[in-house]
mmCIF file of N, CA and C in Angstrom:
data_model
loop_
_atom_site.group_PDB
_atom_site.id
_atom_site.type_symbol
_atom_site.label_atom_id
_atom_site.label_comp_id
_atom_site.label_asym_id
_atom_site.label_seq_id
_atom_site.Cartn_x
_atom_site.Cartn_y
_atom_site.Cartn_z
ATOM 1 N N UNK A 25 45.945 -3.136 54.082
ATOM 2 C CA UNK A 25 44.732 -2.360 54.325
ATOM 3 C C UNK A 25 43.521 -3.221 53.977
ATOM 4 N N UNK A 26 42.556 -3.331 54.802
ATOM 5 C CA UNK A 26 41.895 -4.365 54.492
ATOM 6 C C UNK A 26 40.317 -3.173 54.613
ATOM 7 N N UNK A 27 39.180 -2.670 53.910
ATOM 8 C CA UNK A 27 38.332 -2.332 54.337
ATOM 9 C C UNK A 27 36.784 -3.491 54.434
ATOM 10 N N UNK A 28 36.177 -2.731 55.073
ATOM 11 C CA UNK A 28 34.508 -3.911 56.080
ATOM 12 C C UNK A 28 33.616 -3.404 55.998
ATOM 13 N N UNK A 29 32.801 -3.527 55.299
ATOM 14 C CA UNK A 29 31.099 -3.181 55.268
ATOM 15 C C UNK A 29 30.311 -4.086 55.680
ATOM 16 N N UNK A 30 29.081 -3.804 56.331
ATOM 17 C CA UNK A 30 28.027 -4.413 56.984
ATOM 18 C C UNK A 30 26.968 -4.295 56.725
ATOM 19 N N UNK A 31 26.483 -5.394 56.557
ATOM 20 C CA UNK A 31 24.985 -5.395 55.645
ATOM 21 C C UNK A 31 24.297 -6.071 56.565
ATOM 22 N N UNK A 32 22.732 -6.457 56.425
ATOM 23 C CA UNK A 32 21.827 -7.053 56.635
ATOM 24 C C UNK A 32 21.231 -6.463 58.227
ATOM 25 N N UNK A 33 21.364 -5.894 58.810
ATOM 26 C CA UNK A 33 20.813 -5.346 59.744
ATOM 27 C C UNK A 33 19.176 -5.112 59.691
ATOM 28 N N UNK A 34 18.417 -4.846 60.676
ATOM 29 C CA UNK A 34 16.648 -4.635 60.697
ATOM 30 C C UNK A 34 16.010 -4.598 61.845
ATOM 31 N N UNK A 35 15.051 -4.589 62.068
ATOM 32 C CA UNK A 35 13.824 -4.730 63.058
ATOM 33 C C UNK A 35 13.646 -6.331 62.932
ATOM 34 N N UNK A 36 13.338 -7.140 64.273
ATOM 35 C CA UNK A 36 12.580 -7.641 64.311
ATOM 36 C C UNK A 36 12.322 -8.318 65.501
ATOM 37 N N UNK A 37 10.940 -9.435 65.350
ATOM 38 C CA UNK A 37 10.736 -9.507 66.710
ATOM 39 C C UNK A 37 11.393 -10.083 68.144
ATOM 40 N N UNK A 38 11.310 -10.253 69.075
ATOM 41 C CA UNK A 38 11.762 -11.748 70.092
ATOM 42 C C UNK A 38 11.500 -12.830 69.652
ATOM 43 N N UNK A 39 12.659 -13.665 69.451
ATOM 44 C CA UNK A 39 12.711 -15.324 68.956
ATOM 45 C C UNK A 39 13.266 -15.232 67.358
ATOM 46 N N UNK A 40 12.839 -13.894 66.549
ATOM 47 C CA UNK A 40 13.188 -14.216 65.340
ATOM 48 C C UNK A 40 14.827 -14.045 64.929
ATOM 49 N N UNK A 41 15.174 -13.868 63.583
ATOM 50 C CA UNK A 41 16.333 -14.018 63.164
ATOM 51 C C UNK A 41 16.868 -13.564 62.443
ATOM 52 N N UNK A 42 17.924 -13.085 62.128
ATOM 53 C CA UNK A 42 18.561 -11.871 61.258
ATOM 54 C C UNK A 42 19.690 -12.698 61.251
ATOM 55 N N UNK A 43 20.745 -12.283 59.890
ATOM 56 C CA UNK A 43 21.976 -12.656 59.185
ATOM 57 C C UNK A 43 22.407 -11.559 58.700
ATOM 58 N N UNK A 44 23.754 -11.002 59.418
ATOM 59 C CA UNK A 44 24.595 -10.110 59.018
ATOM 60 C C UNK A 44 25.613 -10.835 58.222
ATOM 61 N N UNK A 45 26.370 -9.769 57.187
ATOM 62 C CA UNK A 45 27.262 -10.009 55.973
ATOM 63 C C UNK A 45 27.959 -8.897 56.330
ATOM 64 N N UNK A 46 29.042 -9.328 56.167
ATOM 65 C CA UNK A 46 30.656 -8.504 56.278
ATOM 66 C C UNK A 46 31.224 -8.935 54.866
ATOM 67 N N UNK A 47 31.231 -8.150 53.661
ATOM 68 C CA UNK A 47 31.962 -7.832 52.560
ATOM 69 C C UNK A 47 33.339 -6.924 52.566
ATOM 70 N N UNK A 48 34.347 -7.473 52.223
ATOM 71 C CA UNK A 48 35.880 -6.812 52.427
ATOM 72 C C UNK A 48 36.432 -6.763 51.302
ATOM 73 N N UNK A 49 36.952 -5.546 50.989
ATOM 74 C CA UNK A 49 38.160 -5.256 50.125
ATOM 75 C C UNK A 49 39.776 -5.010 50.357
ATOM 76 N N UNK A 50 40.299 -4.656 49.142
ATOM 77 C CA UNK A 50 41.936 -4.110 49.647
ATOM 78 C C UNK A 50 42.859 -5.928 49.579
ATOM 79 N N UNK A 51 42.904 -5.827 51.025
ATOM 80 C CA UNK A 51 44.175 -6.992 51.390
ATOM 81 C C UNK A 51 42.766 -8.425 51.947
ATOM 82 N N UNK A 52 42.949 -9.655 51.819
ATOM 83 C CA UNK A 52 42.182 -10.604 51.913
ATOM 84 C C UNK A 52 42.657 -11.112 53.390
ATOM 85 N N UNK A 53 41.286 -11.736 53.991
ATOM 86 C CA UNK A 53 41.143 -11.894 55.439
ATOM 87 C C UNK A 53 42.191 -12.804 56.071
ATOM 88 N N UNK A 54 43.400 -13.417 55.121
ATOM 89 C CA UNK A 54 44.049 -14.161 55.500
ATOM 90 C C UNK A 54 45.054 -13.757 56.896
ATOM 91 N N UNK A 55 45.343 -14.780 57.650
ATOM 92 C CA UNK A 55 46.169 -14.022 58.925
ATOM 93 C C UNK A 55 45.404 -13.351 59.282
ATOM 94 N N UNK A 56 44.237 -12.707 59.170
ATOM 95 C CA UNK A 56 43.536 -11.930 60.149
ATOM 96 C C UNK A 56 42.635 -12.492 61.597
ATOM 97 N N UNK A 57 42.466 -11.852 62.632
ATOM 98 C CA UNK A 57 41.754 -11.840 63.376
ATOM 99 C C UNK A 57 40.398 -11.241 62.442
ATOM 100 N N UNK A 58 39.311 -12.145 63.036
ATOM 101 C CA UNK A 58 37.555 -11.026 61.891
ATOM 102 C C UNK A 58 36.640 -11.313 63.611
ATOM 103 N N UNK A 59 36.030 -10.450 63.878
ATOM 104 C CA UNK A 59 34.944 -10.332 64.511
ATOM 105 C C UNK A 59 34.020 -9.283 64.417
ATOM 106 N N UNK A 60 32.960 -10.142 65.325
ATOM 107 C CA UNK A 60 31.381 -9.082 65.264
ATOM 108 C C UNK A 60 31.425 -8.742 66.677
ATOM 109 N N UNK A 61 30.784 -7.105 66.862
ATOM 110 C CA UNK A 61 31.104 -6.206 67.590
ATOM 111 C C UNK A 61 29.682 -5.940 67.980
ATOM 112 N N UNK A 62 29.393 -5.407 69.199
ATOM 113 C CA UNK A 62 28.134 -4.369 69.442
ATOM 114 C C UNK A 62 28.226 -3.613 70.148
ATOM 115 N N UNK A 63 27.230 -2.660 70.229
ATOM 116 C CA UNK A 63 27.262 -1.134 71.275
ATOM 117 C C UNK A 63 25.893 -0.876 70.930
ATOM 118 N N UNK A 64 25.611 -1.184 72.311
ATOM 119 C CA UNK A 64 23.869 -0.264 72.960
ATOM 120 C C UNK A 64 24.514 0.868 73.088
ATOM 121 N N UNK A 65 23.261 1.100 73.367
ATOM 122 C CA UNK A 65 22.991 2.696 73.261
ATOM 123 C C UNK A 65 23.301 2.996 75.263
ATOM 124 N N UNK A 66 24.488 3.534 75.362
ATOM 125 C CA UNK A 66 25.210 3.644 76.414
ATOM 126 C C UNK A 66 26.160 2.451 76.760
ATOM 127 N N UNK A 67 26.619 1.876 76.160
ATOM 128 C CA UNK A 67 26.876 0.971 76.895
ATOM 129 C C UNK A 67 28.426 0.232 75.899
ATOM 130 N N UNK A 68 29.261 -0.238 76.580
ATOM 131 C CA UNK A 68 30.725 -0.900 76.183
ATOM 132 C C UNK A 68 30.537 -0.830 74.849
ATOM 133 N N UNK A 69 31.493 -1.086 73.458
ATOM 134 C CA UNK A 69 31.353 -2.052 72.393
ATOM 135 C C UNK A 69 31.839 -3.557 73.077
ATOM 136 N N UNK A 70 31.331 -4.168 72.628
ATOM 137 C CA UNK A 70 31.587 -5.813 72.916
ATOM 138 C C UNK A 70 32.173 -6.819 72.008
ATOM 139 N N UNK A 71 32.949 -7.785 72.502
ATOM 140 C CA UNK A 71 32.813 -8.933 71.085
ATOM 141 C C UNK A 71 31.788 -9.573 71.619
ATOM 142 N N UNK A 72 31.393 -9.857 70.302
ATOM 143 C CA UNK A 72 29.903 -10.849 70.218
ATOM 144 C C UNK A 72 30.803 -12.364 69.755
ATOM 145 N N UNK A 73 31.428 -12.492 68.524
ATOM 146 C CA UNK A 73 32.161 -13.789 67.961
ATOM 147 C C UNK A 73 33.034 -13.208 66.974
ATOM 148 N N UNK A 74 34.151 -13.949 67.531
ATOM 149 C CA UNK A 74 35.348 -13.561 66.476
ATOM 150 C C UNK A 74 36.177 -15.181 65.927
ATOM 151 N N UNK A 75 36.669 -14.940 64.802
ATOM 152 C CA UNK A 75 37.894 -16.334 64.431
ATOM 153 C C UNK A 75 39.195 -15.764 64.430
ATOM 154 N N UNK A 76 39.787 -16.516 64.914
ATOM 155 C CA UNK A 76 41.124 -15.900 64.967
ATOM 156 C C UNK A 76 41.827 -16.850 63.888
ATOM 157 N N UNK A 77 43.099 -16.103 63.972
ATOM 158 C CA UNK A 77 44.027 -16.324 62.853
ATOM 159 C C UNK A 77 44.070 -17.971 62.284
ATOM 160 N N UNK A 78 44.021 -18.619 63.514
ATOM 161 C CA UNK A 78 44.335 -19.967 62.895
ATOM 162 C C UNK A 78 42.779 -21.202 62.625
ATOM 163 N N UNK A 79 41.877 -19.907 62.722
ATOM 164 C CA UNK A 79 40.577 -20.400 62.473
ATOM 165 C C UNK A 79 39.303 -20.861 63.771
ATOM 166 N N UNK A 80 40.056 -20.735 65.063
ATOM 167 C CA UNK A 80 39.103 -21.078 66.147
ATOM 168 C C UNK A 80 38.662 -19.819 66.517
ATOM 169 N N UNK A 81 36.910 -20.424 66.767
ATOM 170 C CA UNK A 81 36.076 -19.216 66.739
ATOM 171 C C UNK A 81 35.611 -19.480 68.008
ATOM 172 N N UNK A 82 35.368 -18.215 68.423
ATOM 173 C CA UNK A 82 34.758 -17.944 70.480
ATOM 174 C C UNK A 82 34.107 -16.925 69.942
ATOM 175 N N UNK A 83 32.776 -17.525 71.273
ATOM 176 C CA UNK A 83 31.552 -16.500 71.365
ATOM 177 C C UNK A 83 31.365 -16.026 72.767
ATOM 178 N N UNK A 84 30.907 -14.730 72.818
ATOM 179 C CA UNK A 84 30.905 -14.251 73.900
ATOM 180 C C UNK A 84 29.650 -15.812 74.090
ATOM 181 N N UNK A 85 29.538 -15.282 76.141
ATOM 182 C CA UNK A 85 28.631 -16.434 76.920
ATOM 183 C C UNK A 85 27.300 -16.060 76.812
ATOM 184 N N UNK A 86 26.700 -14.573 75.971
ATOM 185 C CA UNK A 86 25.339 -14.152 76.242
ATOM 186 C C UNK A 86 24.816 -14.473 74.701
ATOM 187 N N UNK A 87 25.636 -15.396 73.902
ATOM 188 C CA UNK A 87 25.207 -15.283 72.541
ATOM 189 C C UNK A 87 25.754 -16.614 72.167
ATOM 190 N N UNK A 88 26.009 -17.923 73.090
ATOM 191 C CA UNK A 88 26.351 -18.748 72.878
ATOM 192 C C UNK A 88 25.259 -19.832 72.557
ATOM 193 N N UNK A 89 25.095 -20.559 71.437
ATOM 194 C CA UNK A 89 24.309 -21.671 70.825
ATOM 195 C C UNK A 89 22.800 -20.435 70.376
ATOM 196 N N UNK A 90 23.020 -19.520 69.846
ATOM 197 C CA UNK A 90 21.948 -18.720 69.232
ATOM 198 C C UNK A 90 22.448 -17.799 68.566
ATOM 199 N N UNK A 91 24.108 -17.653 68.153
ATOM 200 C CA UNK A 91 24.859 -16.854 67.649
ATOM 201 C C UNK A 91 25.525 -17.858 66.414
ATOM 202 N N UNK A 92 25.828 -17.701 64.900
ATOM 203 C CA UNK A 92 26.481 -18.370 64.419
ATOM 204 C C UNK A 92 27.689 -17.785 63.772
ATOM 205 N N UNK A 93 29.094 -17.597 63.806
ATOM 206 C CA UNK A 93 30.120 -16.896 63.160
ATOM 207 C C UNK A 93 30.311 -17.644 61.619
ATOM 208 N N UNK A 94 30.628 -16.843 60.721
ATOM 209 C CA UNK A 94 31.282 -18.004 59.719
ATOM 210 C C UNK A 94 31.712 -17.505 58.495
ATOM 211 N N UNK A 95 32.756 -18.313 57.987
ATOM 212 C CA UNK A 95 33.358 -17.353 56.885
ATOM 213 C C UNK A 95 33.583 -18.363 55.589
ATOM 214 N N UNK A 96 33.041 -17.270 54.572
ATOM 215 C CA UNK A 96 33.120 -17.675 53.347
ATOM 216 C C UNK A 96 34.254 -17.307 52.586
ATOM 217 N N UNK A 97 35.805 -18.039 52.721
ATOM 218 C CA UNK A 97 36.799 -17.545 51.849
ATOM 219 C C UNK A 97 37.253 -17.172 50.788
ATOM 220 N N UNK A 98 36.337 -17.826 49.672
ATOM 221 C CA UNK A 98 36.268 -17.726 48.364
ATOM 222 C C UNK A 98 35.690 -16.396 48.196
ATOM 223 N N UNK A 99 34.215 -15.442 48.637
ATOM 224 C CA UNK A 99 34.145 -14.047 48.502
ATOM 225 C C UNK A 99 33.803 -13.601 49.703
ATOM 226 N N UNK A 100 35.461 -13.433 50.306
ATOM 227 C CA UNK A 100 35.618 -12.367 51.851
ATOM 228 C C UNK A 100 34.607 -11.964 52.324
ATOM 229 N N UNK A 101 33.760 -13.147 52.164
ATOM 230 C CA UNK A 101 32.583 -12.295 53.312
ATOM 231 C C UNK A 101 32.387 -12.958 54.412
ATOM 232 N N UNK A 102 32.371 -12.436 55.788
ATOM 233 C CA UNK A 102 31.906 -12.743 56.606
ATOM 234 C C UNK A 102 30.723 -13.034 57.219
ATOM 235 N N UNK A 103 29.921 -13.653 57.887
ATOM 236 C CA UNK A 103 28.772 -13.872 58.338
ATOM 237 C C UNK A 103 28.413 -14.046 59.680
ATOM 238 N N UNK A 104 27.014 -13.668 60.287
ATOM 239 C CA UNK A 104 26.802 -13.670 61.815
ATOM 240 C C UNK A 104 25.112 -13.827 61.413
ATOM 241 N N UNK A 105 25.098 -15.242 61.809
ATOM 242 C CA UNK A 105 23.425 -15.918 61.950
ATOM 243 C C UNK A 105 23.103 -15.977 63.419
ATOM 244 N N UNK A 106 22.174 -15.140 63.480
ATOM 245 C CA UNK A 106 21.663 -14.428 64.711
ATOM 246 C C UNK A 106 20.085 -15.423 64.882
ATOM 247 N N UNK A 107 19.956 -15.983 65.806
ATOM 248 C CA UNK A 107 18.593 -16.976 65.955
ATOM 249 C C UNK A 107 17.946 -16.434 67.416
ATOM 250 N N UNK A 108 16.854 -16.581 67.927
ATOM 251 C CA UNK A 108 16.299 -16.602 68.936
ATOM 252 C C UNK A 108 16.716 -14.953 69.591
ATOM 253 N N UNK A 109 16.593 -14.409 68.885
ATOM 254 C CA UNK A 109 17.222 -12.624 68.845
ATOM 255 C C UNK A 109 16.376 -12.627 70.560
ATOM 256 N N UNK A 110 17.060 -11.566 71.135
ATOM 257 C CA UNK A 110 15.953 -11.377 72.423
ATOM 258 C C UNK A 110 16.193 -9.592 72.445
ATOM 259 N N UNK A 111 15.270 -9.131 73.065
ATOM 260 C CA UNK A 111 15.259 -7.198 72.959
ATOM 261 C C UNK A 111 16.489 -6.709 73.569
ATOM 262 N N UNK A 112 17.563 -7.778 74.259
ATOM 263 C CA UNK A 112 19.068 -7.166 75.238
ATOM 264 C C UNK A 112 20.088 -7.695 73.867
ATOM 265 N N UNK A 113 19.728 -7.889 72.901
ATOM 266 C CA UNK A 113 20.447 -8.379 71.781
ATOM 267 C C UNK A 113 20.679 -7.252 70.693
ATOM 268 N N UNK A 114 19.498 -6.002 70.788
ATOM 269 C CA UNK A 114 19.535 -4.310 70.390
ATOM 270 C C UNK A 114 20.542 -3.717 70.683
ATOM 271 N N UNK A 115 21.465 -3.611 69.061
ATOM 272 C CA UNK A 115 22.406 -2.354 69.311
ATOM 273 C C UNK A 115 23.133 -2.769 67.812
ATOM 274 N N UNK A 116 23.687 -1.766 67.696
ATOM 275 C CA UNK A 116 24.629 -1.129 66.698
ATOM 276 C C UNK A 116 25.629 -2.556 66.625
ATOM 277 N N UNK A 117 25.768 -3.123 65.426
ATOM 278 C CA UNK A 117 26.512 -4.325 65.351
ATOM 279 C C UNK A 117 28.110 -3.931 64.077
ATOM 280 N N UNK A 118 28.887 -4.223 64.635
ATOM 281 C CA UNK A 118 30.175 -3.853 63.710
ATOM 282 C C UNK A 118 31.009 -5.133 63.252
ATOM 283 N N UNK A 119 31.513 -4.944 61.959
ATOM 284 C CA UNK A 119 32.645 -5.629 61.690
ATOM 285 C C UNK A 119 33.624 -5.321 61.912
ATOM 286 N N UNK A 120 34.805 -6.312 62.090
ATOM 287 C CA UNK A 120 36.301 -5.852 62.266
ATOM 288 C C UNK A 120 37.480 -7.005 62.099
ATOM 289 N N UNK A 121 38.160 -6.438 61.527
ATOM 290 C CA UNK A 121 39.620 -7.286 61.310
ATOM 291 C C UNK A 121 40.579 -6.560 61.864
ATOM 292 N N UNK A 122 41.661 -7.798 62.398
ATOM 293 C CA UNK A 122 42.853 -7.027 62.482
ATOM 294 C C UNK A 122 43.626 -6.954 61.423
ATOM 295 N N UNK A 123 45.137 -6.070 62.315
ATOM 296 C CA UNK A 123 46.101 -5.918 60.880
ATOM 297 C C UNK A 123 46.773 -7.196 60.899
ATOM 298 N N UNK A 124 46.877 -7.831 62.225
ATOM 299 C CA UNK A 124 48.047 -8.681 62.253
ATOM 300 C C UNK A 124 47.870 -10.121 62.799
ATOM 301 N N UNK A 125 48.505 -11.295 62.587
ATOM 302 C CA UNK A 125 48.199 -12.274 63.275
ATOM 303 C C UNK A 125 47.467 -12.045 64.742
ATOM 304 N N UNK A 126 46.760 -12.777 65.255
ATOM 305 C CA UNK A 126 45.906 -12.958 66.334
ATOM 306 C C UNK A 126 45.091 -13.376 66.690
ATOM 307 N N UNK A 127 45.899 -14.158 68.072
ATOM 308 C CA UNK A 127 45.484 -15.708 68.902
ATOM 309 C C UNK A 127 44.164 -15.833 69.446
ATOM 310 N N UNK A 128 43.411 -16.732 69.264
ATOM 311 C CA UNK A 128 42.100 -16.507 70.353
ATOM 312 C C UNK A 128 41.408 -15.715 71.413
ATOM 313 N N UNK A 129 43.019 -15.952 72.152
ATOM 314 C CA UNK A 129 42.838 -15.065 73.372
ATOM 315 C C UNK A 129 42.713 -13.459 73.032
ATOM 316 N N UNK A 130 43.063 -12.886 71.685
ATOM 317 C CA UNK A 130 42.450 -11.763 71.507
ATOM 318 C C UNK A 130 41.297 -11.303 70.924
ATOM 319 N N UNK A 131 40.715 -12.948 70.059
ATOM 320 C CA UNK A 131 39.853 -12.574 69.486
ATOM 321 C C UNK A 131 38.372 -11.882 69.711
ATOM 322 N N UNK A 132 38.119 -11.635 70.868
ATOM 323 C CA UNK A 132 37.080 -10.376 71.060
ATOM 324 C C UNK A 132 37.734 -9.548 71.998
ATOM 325 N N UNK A 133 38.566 -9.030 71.811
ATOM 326 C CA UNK A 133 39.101 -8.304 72.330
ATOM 327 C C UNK A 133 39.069 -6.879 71.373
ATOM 328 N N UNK A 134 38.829 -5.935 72.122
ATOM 329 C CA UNK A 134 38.237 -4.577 70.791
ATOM 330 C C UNK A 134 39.863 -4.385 70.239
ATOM 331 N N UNK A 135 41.058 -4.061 71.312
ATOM 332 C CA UNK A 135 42.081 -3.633 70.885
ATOM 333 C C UNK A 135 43.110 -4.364 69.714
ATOM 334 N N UNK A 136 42.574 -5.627 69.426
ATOM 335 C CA UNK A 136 43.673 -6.239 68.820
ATOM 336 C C UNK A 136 42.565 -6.249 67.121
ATOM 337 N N UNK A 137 41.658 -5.401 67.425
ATOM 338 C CA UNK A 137 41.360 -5.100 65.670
ATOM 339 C C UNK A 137 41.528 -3.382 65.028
ATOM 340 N N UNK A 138 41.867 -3.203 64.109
ATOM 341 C CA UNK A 138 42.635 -2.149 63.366
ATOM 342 C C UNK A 138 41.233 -1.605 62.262
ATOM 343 N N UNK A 139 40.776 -2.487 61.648
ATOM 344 C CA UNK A 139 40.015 -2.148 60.676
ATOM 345 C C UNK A 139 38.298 -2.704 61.046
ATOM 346 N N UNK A 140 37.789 -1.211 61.091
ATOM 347 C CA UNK A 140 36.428 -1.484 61.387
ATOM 348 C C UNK A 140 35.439 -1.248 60.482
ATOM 349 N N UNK A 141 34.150 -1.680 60.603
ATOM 350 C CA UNK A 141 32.737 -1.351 59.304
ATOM 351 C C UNK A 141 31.978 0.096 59.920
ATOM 352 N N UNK A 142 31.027 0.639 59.433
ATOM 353 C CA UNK A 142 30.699 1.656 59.579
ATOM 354 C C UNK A 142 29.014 1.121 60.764
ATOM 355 N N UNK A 143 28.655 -0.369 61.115
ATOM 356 C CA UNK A 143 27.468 -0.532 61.461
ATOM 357 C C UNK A 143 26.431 -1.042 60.865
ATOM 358 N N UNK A 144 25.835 -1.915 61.452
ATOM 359 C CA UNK A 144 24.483 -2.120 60.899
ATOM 360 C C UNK A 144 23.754 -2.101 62.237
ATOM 361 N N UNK A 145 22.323 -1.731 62.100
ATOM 362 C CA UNK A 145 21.377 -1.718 63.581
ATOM 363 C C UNK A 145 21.167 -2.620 63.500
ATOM 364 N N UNK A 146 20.773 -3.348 64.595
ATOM 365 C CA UNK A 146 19.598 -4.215 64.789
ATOM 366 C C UNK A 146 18.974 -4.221 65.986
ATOM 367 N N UNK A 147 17.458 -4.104 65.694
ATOM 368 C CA UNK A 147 16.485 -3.489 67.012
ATOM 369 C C UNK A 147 15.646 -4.862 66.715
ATOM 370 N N UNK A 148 15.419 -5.898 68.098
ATOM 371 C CA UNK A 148 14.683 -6.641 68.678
ATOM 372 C C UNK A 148 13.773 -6.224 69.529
ATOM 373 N N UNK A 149 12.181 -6.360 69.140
ATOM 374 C CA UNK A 149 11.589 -5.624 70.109
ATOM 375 C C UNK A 149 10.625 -6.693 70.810
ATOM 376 N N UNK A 150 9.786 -7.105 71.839
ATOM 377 C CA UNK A 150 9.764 -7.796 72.382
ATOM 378 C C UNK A 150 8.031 -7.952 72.488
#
């Protein structure tokens, strides 16, 4: 059982920059799939960037070289350095791990994570 909270969420403008934190308890991120998630307001949840089990990290293509994934093993926290934010970058941002080993090819994939965070916003306004 692994639980995910999400911190650092906010307002701010086009171009600027926000850093989300994923803090975990229970069972440690090892063997896990970890990614960052979003959902506008109507619209899919997404992977934004996930690492998979054996440590290679993929970013979706709308958040590539302005998105940073990264994990601090020593205190299970996860991280997502967000740069050059743009107003289509607005929405509800989630953490998530899986339960079980998993390959790249699932790593933004919504179904192959088990344990999710409750949200953080983040509104880019332009």
């Amino acid at each position: 059982q692994v639980h995910v909270m999400e911190s650092g969420g906010g307002s701010v403008q086009s171009g600027g920059s926000l850093r989300l934190s994923c803090g975990a308890s229970g069972d440690t991120y090892r063997r896990h799939c970890l990614g960052w998630f979003r959902q506008g307001v109507g619209k899919e949840r997404e992977g934004v960037a996930g690492i998979d089990s054996d440590g290679k990290i993929l970013y979706a293509d709308s958040v590539k070289g302005r998105f940073t994934i990264s994990l601090d093993n020593a205190n299970n926290t996860l991280y997502l350095q967000m740069n050059s934010l743009k107003p289509e970058d607005t929405a509800m941002y989630y953490c998530a791990a899986s339960a079980y080993y998993c390959s790249s090819w699932y790593a933004l994939q919504r179904s192959a994570y088990t344990y999710w965070g409750q949200g953080t916003q983040v509104t880019v306004s332009s």
